[in-house]
Amino acid sequence: MKLNKLINILFLFLLSLPVSVIAQNSDPYTFPIRPNKTNFLSGTMGELRSSHFHAGIDIKTGGKIGEPVHATKRGYITRIKVSTVGYGNALYMLHPDGNTSVYAHLEEFAPEIQDYVKKQQYKQQTFEIELFPEPYQFAFKSQEVIGISGNTGGSLGPHLHFEIRDKQQRVLNPLHYGFDEIRDNIPPIVQGFAIRPMSISSRVSNQFERKEIQLKRNGFNYESRDTISALGEIGLELWGHDKLNGSANKNGISIIEVFVNGERYFKQDIDVMSFSLQRHILVHYPYEVKQARGGTFHKLYVDDGNNLKFYETKHKNGALNIEEGKIYDIKIYMYDPYQNKSELNLIIRGENQDQFLNESISYDIDGLDFQVENEILKIYTQSNCEGEKEELNLNLGERIESILPAYYLKKSAVYLWHLKNGIPKSILNCEKGMNLPEITEIIPKENKELVSNNIRISFSPYTLFDSLYLQTSYEIKTSDSLEIFSLEPTSVPLKSNIEIELSPQKEYPKETKTHIYKADDSGNFSFEGGEWKDGKIKFSTRELADYTLLTDSVPPLIEAKNNLNFVIKDDLSGVKSFEAHLNDEWVLMKYEPKDDLIWVDWLNNEMKKTGEFKLVVTDNAGNKSEYITKL
């Protein structure tokens, strides 16, 4: 009787455990690099990268290539990929629990896989390849070696990128699988904090301006140096990182909670991620801040168009509504996967806005100046109307609207106008006036075509996260005679591609060698492509930027080293393809674009070959170079 009772208690206990814990106990996951020894990470789940959340973990390999990579659990290889970008050489392994493990940036695969891949590369006559072996064609037991660590693809240094994905191919956090090889008793570290007004009537420190708050630190607790004044709807933003024992790398913070007067308003938990929503990172962090200076803040609110699934909000979108005369006790908790915790405390006081501020604009204005911030037109003018009303008149085409200053910065007046109420063509203040560039409202989930300034742009229903107030311009620069086609604001991200057709005003005698390039403020150009038809050129992009046309007539460089190793590079349009033959038979060339290196890999590893060897390298503009030698 007692034994039956004990069995029932044990059964109920097992039912109470998470499925993942039961699975780990029956057939545990093991660490893929130096199992059962101390390891270190250079990247963790959910870190904010420029265009995606980091999936899985990056395991250090001592700064070198060649560490054995072990199967984390028994299973078989379902997918093999060789690429010069992204994950480089990668293996995907299916396990009995339905999860898939991923091993990326490998130098080589296990010998039997490597041989299979090479034969398929020769059969399909391609270096980059994606293969789907038969079930159990390449089966491994837990901890068997499946490859060698490397630095291939988009890797910036030798390491192993490791993931665990569920049956829906969603990425799970590997650090929840009980790997004792990693040690972490260091709480997350706060690097910065900011408050943003979320509506035209909102103010932070009496201004319609995002404001970064000075913090002071005591251990792993942080607080603002002063009480913060605000009014209306505001959003909080946090910048920070996590560290693990024995490593200087700045890793991501996966869990953040916001409590307001003891009530939880917001939580993010980057623990499960869908690849289909990765680009939504562009509205998870403040894109314009990242573009301007690189700091990657977490928005502790959910912006319009953000469809990520790892948020919980109690009120609206997680934003706070600050009322006059009230005090708000804000506590922000940050956790890493090992439940180390940091805390940020601050007080926000709801205060009536003061119109006259003892602060100056950060740059000189000449008469009138303006900015477009999301849906708000912000206009600055010098306050010297000599007794006249300081009304700002906005010419909306069919009507004139007059508005008063929202507030003053010393001798400058600041006006705010919501573009949903009309798009001004010109503005007039006292005797100062200016014509505004053409601004067009583009609404999400609609098809829209815009023609302006020698530019035709087509938007699909999937292009935008939120409404866009687009400005276009065209100029021929006097310094270098380049045609510049501008799409602004560059501070707004796009969810998917726009189709653009440019109508150049200059003649380009070598059309087939002339393509679109993105131009940055430093004078650098990056190839975008494009196809000519009837004197116009079309291309597709996911970025609002400055674009120009450049002609590339210079063939790529081929520099022979030893033992059929070569350096190949192209200074403008970039290397597009390469192909080698020996006596007219196709030869596999391995390619590492980070080092501009390419080398022969014979089918059967033969050392002695004779005949005519020919290498052809083509750039993105269609220029070709040939290297021919006798073996």
XYZ file of C-alpha atoms in Angstrom:
631
model
C 0.000 0.000 0.000
C 2.828 2.376 0.933
C 4.666 1.473 -2.311
C 1.607 2.293 -4.442
C 1.254 5.631 -2.645
C 4.933 6.408 -3.299
C 4.540 5.532 -6.993
C 1.498 7.807 -7.274
C 3.372 10.692 -5.640
C 6.331 10.163 -8.005
C 3.977 10.030 -11.009
C 2.279 13.286 -9.993
C 5.685 14.912 -9.482
C 6.789 13.930 -12.982
C 3.562 15.308 -14.440
C 4.290 18.638 -12.772
C 7.692 18.939 -14.460
C 8.051 20.787 -17.769
C 8.262 18.456 -20.771
C 11.731 19.800 -21.586
C 13.045 18.788 -18.171
C 11.683 15.231 -18.506
C 13.237 14.989 -21.982
C 16.584 16.182 -20.670
C 16.615 13.604 -17.904
C 15.750 10.709 -20.244
C 18.094 11.672 -23.061
C 20.017 14.821 -22.134
C 21.553 17.324 -24.515
C 25.339 17.526 -24.283
C 27.586 20.474 -25.037
C 28.918 20.463 -28.633
C 32.413 21.846 -27.902
C 34.753 20.251 -25.324
C 31.871 18.493 -23.494
C 32.220 18.238 -19.699
C 34.876 20.981 -19.687
C 34.503 24.674 -18.931
C 33.520 26.657 -22.034
C 32.977 30.322 -22.819
C 30.479 32.146 -25.016
C 30.860 35.168 -27.261
C 27.143 35.434 -28.059
C 23.831 34.490 -26.458
C 20.194 34.146 -27.458
C 18.311 37.306 -28.413
C 21.206 39.746 -28.748
C 20.221 42.761 -30.830
C 22.112 42.687 -34.109
C 21.601 45.260 -36.881
C 19.028 43.282 -38.870
C 18.127 40.307 -36.663
C 17.993 38.867 -33.184
C 20.883 36.525 -32.515
C 19.609 32.955 -32.492
C 21.226 30.314 -30.273
C 24.673 30.758 -28.746
C 28.187 31.421 -30.049
C 30.759 29.130 -28.419
C 34.372 30.267 -28.286
C 37.045 28.033 -29.768
C 40.114 29.760 -28.378
C 40.454 32.061 -31.387
C 41.397 29.162 -33.634
C 39.890 26.856 -36.236
C 39.809 23.080 -35.740
C 37.946 22.213 -32.523
C 35.984 18.930 -32.830
C 32.238 19.589 -32.920
C 30.132 16.923 -31.184
C 26.514 15.925 -31.733
C 24.496 17.352 -28.859
C 22.158 14.337 -28.894
C 21.637 11.237 -31.009
C 19.997 11.875 -34.346
C 20.606 12.195 -38.067
C 21.549 14.973 -40.488
C 18.582 16.415 -42.377
C 20.190 19.405 -44.078
C 23.668 20.456 -45.171
C 24.524 23.896 -46.451
C 27.699 25.437 -47.887
C 27.581 29.215 -48.333
C 29.943 32.180 -48.467
C 27.515 34.204 -46.317
C 25.243 33.623 -43.318
C 25.949 30.367 -41.514
C 28.713 29.322 -43.925
C 29.215 25.564 -43.676
C 26.297 24.331 -41.554
C 24.731 21.064 -40.399
C 21.154 20.490 -39.219
C 20.457 17.402 -37.095
C 17.030 15.976 -36.174
C 16.633 14.314 -32.755
C 14.093 11.806 -31.371
C 12.282 14.525 -29.371
C 11.479 16.369 -32.621
C 13.967 19.188 -32.025
C 16.691 20.105 -34.501
C 20.208 21.199 -33.554
C 22.193 23.523 -35.822
C 25.997 23.799 -36.093
C 27.244 26.767 -38.150
C 30.488 28.344 -39.457
C 32.158 24.895 -39.634
C 35.510 24.514 -41.333
C 34.761 20.939 -42.401
C 32.135 18.258 -41.921
C 32.755 14.720 -40.668
C 34.681 12.757 -43.386
C 31.672 10.810 -44.675
C 29.606 14.014 -44.937
C 32.502 15.935 -46.477
C 32.949 13.265 -49.156
C 29.214 13.274 -49.934
C 29.113 17.065 -50.206
C 32.134 17.243 -52.498
C 30.661 14.643 -54.876
C 27.427 16.641 -55.026
C 29.368 19.878 -55.645
C 31.109 18.243 -58.612
C 27.854 16.716 -59.850
C 26.005 20.054 -59.685
C 29.121 22.067 -60.594
C 28.752 24.580 -57.774
C 30.639 25.512 -54.616
C 27.642 26.922 -52.749
C 25.157 24.102 -52.236
C 22.214 22.988 -50.089
C 21.549 19.264 -49.618
C 18.871 17.183 -47.879
C 20.214 13.672 -47.207
C 17.944 10.673 -46.731
C 16.871 9.916 -43.133
C 19.612 8.070 -41.234
C 22.036 8.449 -44.163
C 24.282 10.284 -41.705
C 23.295 9.161 -38.196
C 25.335 9.964 -35.087
C 25.260 9.094 -31.431
C 25.460 11.754 -28.735
C 28.947 13.337 -28.537
C 30.176 11.781 -31.787
C 32.204 14.227 -33.911
C 30.160 15.637 -36.794
C 32.538 18.360 -37.949
C 35.379 20.755 -37.203
C 34.823 24.324 -35.984
C 35.713 27.171 -38.317
C 35.111 30.752 -39.397
C 33.054 30.364 -42.587
C 30.153 32.483 -43.832
C 29.267 35.683 -42.006
C 31.412 34.831 -38.981
C 33.692 37.602 -37.697
C 36.063 35.204 -35.929
C 36.500 31.479 -35.243
C 33.647 30.031 -33.160
C 30.752 27.585 -33.283
C 27.243 28.964 -33.682
C 24.866 26.458 -32.030
C 21.063 26.390 -32.013
C 18.228 24.179 -30.838
C 14.951 24.495 -32.784
C 11.555 22.965 -32.070
C 9.262 21.106 -34.493
C 8.019 24.422 -35.921
C 11.654 25.476 -36.490
C 11.352 28.164 -33.838
C 14.680 28.855 -32.109
C 14.875 27.872 -28.421
C 17.393 29.125 -25.873
C 20.124 26.452 -25.545
C 21.110 27.752 -22.100
C 17.893 26.272 -20.701
C 19.149 22.750 -21.430
C 21.343 22.380 -18.370
C 24.830 22.876 -19.799
C 27.201 22.944 -16.818
C 30.065 23.883 -19.149
C 28.930 27.532 -18.942
C 29.181 29.542 -15.714
C 27.321 32.774 -15.078
C 26.756 34.530 -11.769
C 27.053 38.085 -13.159
C 23.817 40.122 -13.386
C 23.040 42.215 -16.479
C 24.634 45.659 -16.785
C 22.745 48.830 -17.721
C 24.478 51.110 -20.227
C 21.791 53.681 -20.888
C 18.170 54.651 -20.415
C 15.876 56.982 -22.347
C 12.298 58.316 -22.312
C 10.415 59.170 -25.478
C 7.220 61.234 -25.983
C 4.677 59.078 -27.799
C 2.072 61.669 -28.858
C 2.111 65.304 -30.022
C 0.895 66.486 -26.591
C 3.493 64.466 -24.654
C 6.531 66.108 -23.080
C 9.729 64.867 -21.482
C 11.457 67.552 -19.404
C 9.027 70.006 -21.048
C 10.109 69.132 -24.612
C 8.833 66.956 -27.434
C 12.192 65.206 -27.545
C 13.601 61.800 -26.721
C 15.803 62.271 -23.652
C 18.557 60.024 -22.324
C 18.637 59.943 -18.524
C 21.805 60.056 -16.434
C 22.057 57.066 -14.081
C 24.112 56.225 -11.011
C 25.132 52.703 -10.081
C 25.433 50.826 -6.818
C 26.614 47.291 -7.527
C 24.032 45.927 -9.942
C 21.334 48.355 -8.889
C 20.833 51.550 -10.857
C 18.793 54.702 -10.374
C 18.304 58.034 -12.113
C 20.331 60.913 -10.722
C 17.276 63.174 -10.622
C 13.520 62.947 -10.589
C 12.247 62.990 -14.173
C 9.428 65.280 -15.249
C 7.089 64.191 -18.010
C 3.505 64.530 -19.165
C 1.251 62.494 -21.449
C 2.000 59.205 -23.167
C 5.662 58.206 -22.943
C 7.771 55.172 -23.813
C 10.773 53.817 -21.916
C 13.940 52.516 -23.616
C 16.797 50.522 -22.081
C 20.311 49.787 -23.316
C 22.363 47.120 -21.582
C 24.255 43.863 -21.831
C 24.999 40.687 -19.919
C 28.352 39.102 -19.119
C 29.272 35.502 -18.366
C 32.077 34.288 -16.134
C 35.493 34.337 -17.755
C 34.453 36.317 -20.834
C 34.626 40.026 -21.686
C 31.964 39.813 -24.404
C 28.830 41.915 -24.111
C 25.879 39.547 -24.480
C 22.161 40.180 -24.743
C 19.544 40.640 -22.021
C 16.688 38.251 -22.681
C 14.166 39.130 -19.952
C 13.122 42.685 -18.994
C 10.157 43.604 -16.793
C 8.709 47.065 -16.080
C 6.665 47.717 -12.927
C 4.801 50.996 -12.375
C 3.673 51.666 -8.789
C 3.916 47.941 -8.100
C 1.951 46.842 -11.197
C 3.654 45.071 -14.091
C 3.146 47.089 -17.287
C 5.541 45.334 -19.661
C 7.587 42.164 -20.046
C 9.791 40.875 -22.828
C 11.175 37.334 -22.814
C 13.329 36.556 -25.844
C 13.302 32.800 -25.255
C 11.595 31.472 -28.391
C 11.986 33.135 -31.782
C 10.400 32.741 -35.199
C 12.666 33.292 -38.200
C 9.783 34.726 -40.222
C 9.613 37.744 -37.881
C 13.355 38.408 -37.546
C 13.207 41.677 -39.502
C 10.802 43.073 -36.907
C 13.892 43.777 -34.811
C 13.962 47.074 -36.747
C 10.922 48.219 -34.749
C 11.994 46.478 -31.534
C 14.878 48.902 -31.104
C 14.801 52.664 -31.914
C 16.076 52.471 -35.483
C 16.978 56.135 -35.805
C 19.177 55.987 -32.685
C 20.977 52.924 -34.017
C 21.494 54.659 -37.377
C 22.802 57.848 -35.784
C 25.263 56.482 -33.226
C 25.026 52.719 -32.854
C 23.550 52.266 -29.359
C 20.990 49.440 -29.425
C 18.200 50.146 -26.932
C 15.264 47.859 -26.185
C 11.934 49.639 -26.565
C 9.970 48.778 -23.434
C 6.758 49.246 -25.386
C 5.379 47.693 -28.578
C 5.372 49.976 -31.607
C 2.760 49.847 -34.359
C 3.680 47.185 -36.917
C 5.702 45.111 -34.436
C 4.347 41.535 -34.621
C 6.935 39.851 -32.392
C 5.389 37.399 -29.935
C 7.584 37.690 -26.842
C 5.918 40.713 -25.193
C 3.333 40.979 -22.435
C 1.683 44.352 -21.804
C -1.001 45.312 -19.296
C -1.998 48.717 -20.596
C -2.268 49.505 -24.296
C 1.150 48.920 -25.902
C 3.228 49.135 -22.728
C 3.552 52.924 -22.917
C 2.879 54.980 -19.769
C 0.309 57.756 -19.486
C 1.753 60.354 -17.120
C -0.858 62.590 -15.503
C -0.220 66.015 -13.989
C 0.357 66.003 -10.231
C 0.979 62.248 -9.974
C 4.185 60.423 -9.072
C 5.200 57.174 -10.764
C 7.589 54.750 -9.083
C 9.252 52.801 -11.914
C 11.181 49.582 -11.340
C 12.831 47.784 -14.232
C 14.183 44.267 -13.663
C 16.659 42.564 -16.006
C 17.359 38.816 -15.926
C 19.775 36.574 -17.774
C 19.073 32.852 -18.476
C 20.673 31.953 -15.115
C 18.234 34.241 -13.262
C 20.894 36.741 -12.224
C 19.004 40.007 -11.716
C 19.707 43.735 -11.989
C 17.349 46.539 -11.046
C 16.812 50.085 -12.294
C 14.756 52.480 -10.122
C 13.469 55.885 -11.123
C 10.760 58.360 -10.255
C 8.703 60.159 -12.901
C 6.702 63.170 -11.798
C 3.751 64.395 -13.843
C 4.376 68.124 -14.186
C 2.671 70.823 -16.191
C 4.828 71.915 -19.085
C 6.823 75.124 -18.915
C 6.817 76.921 -22.277
C 10.001 78.904 -21.784
C 13.081 76.707 -21.413
C 16.634 77.749 -20.684
C 18.049 75.414 -23.317
C 19.317 75.986 -26.823
C 18.890 74.099 -30.073
C 21.961 71.954 -30.691
C 22.669 73.598 -34.066
C 22.335 77.038 -35.661
C 19.182 77.790 -37.624
C 18.952 80.325 -40.412
C 15.412 81.652 -40.433
C 13.347 78.450 -40.458
C 14.240 74.804 -40.120
C 12.232 71.588 -39.809
C 12.385 67.870 -39.040
C 9.925 65.033 -39.630
C 9.785 62.646 -36.676
C 7.447 59.768 -37.491
C 4.087 61.551 -37.976
C 5.093 64.884 -36.429
C 6.468 67.899 -38.299
C 8.719 69.831 -35.932
C 9.549 73.384 -37.034
C 12.152 75.718 -35.497
C 12.270 79.459 -36.015
C 14.107 82.341 -34.388
C 11.791 84.164 -31.997
C 12.138 87.798 -33.126
C 8.788 88.889 -34.554
C 9.088 92.330 -32.923
C 5.708 92.439 -31.261
C 3.803 90.493 -33.913
C 1.993 87.299 -33.054
C 4.353 84.386 -33.336
C 1.873 82.327 -35.279
C 3.213 79.905 -37.831
C 1.122 79.724 -40.989
C 1.026 76.391 -42.785
C -0.053 76.341 -46.414
C -1.922 73.049 -46.843
C -2.935 73.778 -50.446
C -6.684 74.153 -49.980
C -6.440 75.985 -46.661
C -4.124 77.852 -44.322
C -3.662 76.680 -40.727
C -2.113 78.860 -38.029
C -0.451 77.392 -34.933
C 1.326 78.878 -31.924
C 4.665 77.704 -30.509
C 4.525 74.534 -28.449
C 7.460 75.857 -26.397
C 10.568 78.037 -26.631
C 14.249 77.125 -26.449
C 15.805 80.457 -25.418
C 15.312 82.634 -28.525
C 13.978 79.858 -30.732
C 10.331 78.857 -31.033
C 9.345 75.234 -31.579
C 6.118 74.373 -33.428
C 4.535 70.922 -33.723
C 2.136 69.758 -36.428
C 0.581 66.313 -36.883
C 0.902 65.337 -40.546
C -2.312 63.313 -40.341
C -4.061 66.710 -40.278
C -2.538 67.743 -43.614
C 0.850 68.009 -45.308
C 2.106 71.605 -45.655
C 3.533 72.820 -48.942
C 5.124 75.901 -47.364
C 5.405 77.658 -44.004
C 5.495 81.351 -43.040
C 6.451 82.950 -39.720
C 6.565 86.757 -39.405
C 8.592 87.696 -42.483
C 10.373 84.381 -42.744
C 9.068 81.639 -45.006
C 10.175 78.530 -46.840
C 8.833 75.967 -49.282
C 8.878 72.438 -47.940
C 10.008 69.481 -50.028
C 7.227 67.314 -51.368
C 6.104 64.947 -48.612
C 3.899 61.969 -49.464
C 2.023 59.835 -46.946
C 2.422 56.095 -47.565
C 0.086 53.873 -45.550
C 0.823 50.222 -44.629
C -1.149 47.373 -46.231
C -1.834 49.351 -49.404
C -0.397 49.365 -52.901
C 1.043 52.775 -53.701
C 3.010 54.212 -56.619
C 4.809 57.544 -56.347
C 6.504 59.509 -59.142
C 8.665 62.466 -58.110
C 12.107 63.955 -58.825
C 12.978 61.461 -61.586
C 12.083 58.583 -59.256
C 9.213 56.109 -59.514
C 8.630 54.029 -56.361
C 6.205 51.132 -55.935
C 5.079 50.076 -52.452
C 3.372 46.752 -51.770
C 0.963 46.091 -48.862
C 3.870 44.397 -47.035
C 6.501 47.147 -47.369
C 5.880 49.208 -44.226
C 5.726 48.661 -40.494
C 3.882 51.963 -39.996
C 2.871 55.075 -41.950
C 5.731 56.717 -43.831
C 6.055 60.401 -44.767
C 8.367 60.097 -47.730
C 10.546 62.833 -49.209
C 12.432 62.437 -52.477
C 15.019 64.695 -54.086
C 17.382 64.746 -57.052
C 20.630 66.605 -57.667
C 23.787 66.454 -59.719
C 26.701 67.048 -57.377
C 29.088 69.699 -58.640
C 32.110 68.082 -56.974
C 32.016 64.810 -58.913
C 28.999 65.167 -61.273
C 27.252 62.198 -59.683
C 23.479 62.016 -59.954
C 22.062 61.562 -56.446
C 18.538 60.194 -56.018
C 17.520 60.579 -52.360
C 14.796 58.790 -50.425
C 14.163 60.117 -46.924
C 13.814 59.865 -43.997
C 16.640 57.338 -43.777
C 15.716 56.933 -40.093
C 12.612 54.872 -41.013
C 13.051 51.114 -41.614
C 11.243 49.122 -44.301
C 9.778 45.678 -43.680
C 10.120 44.445 -47.259
C 11.342 45.651 -50.631
C 10.276 48.667 -52.624
C 10.634 48.666 -56.413
C 12.381 51.763 -57.773
C 12.768 53.076 -61.322
C 15.211 55.942 -61.854
C 15.213 58.289 -64.846
C 18.833 59.459 -65.186
C 19.368 62.878 -66.737
C 22.969 62.180 -67.724
C 24.166 59.967 -70.575
C 25.801 56.638 -69.726
C 27.518 55.256 -72.849
C 28.266 51.896 -71.166
C 24.794 51.028 -69.881
C 25.576 47.332 -69.455
C 28.425 48.253 -67.089
C 26.449 50.941 -65.229
C 24.434 50.034 -62.144
C 22.828 51.459 -59.013
C 25.000 51.958 -55.938
C 24.013 53.084 -52.467
C 26.077 56.079 -51.316
C 26.826 56.801 -47.666
C 27.987 59.977 -45.932
C 31.608 58.797 -45.949
C 31.786 58.541 -49.729
C 31.526 54.748 -49.829
C 29.455 52.922 -52.450
C 27.784 49.515 -52.286
C 26.460 47.667 -55.320
C 22.656 47.393 -55.637
C 22.294 46.241 -59.262
C 19.477 47.243 -61.582
C 18.247 46.550 -65.109
C 18.066 49.079 -67.933
C 15.086 49.541 -70.236
C 14.311 52.498 -72.493
C 16.845 54.755 -70.785
C 15.595 53.995 -67.283
C 16.980 51.640 -64.659
C 14.988 49.535 -62.171
C 16.125 47.930 -58.941
C 14.752 46.665 -55.639
C 15.807 47.675 -52.123
C 14.780 47.533 -48.467
C 16.456 50.766 -47.456
C 15.665 54.463 -47.752
C 18.979 56.051 -48.716
C 20.921 58.023 -51.332
C 21.429 56.166 -54.624
C 23.632 56.950 -57.598
C 24.835 55.392 -60.859
C 28.415 54.268 -61.387
C 30.113 52.592 -64.325
C 32.461 49.686 -63.625
C 34.594 48.716 -66.632
C 37.530 47.289 -64.694
C 37.792 43.472 -64.574
C 38.373 41.685 -61.254
C 41.895 41.011 -60.003
C 43.263 37.444 -60.041
C 46.567 37.032 -58.207
C 48.150 33.575 -58.269
C 49.744 32.314 -55.067
C 51.129 28.798 -54.767
C 49.562 25.338 -55.259
C 46.596 26.739 -57.192
C 45.649 29.222 -54.487
C 44.510 32.644 -55.647
C 43.518 36.063 -54.373
C 40.458 37.390 -56.211
C 38.881 40.810 -55.603
C 36.954 43.594 -57.297
C 37.112 47.148 -56.016
C 33.721 48.529 -57.119
C 30.870 46.189 -58.023
C 32.349 43.144 -56.258
C 32.969 39.516 -57.260
C 29.819 37.797 -58.513
C 30.998 34.368 -59.660
C 33.986 32.212 -60.476
C 34.565 29.007 -62.409
C 37.583 26.793 -63.033
C 38.279 24.014 -65.549
C 41.105 21.573 -66.144
C 41.159 20.368 -69.743
C 37.560 21.669 -70.056
C 36.400 19.626 -67.048
C 34.823 21.533 -64.139
C 36.983 21.910 -60.997
C 35.705 22.756 -57.493
C 37.089 26.005 -56.127
C 36.597 26.743 -52.433
C 36.091 30.419 -51.636
C 36.561 32.538 -48.514
C 35.444 36.095 -49.413
C 36.540 37.561 -46.046
C 40.134 36.898 -47.100
C 39.588 37.164 -50.885
C 40.994 33.624 -51.150
C 40.059 30.846 -53.564
C 41.701 27.447 -53.979
C 41.305 24.112 -55.785
C 39.710 21.083 -54.130
C 40.186 18.056 -56.422
C 37.422 15.463 -56.471
C 39.561 12.578 -55.216
C 42.266 14.690 -53.554
C 44.692 13.959 -56.381
C 48.006 15.721 -55.986
C 49.260 15.386 -59.557
C 47.235 16.822 -62.395
C 48.316 17.773 -65.897
C 46.844 19.883 -68.634
C 45.477 23.396 -69.084
C 43.971 24.994 -65.966
C 41.674 27.969 -66.527
C 40.052 30.217 -63.867
C 37.424 32.814 -64.839
C 36.214 35.429 -62.348
C 33.244 37.698 -63.120
C 32.191 40.831 -61.222
C 28.656 42.166 -60.717
C 29.037 44.533 -63.680
C 29.788 41.623 -66.027
C 33.557 42.233 -66.383
C 35.611 39.047 -66.609
C 39.199 38.116 -65.861
C 40.925 34.883 -66.892
C 43.927 33.070 -65.515
C 45.379 30.236 -67.616
C 48.334 28.018 -66.771
C 49.799 24.626 -67.705
C 49.997 21.947 -65.006
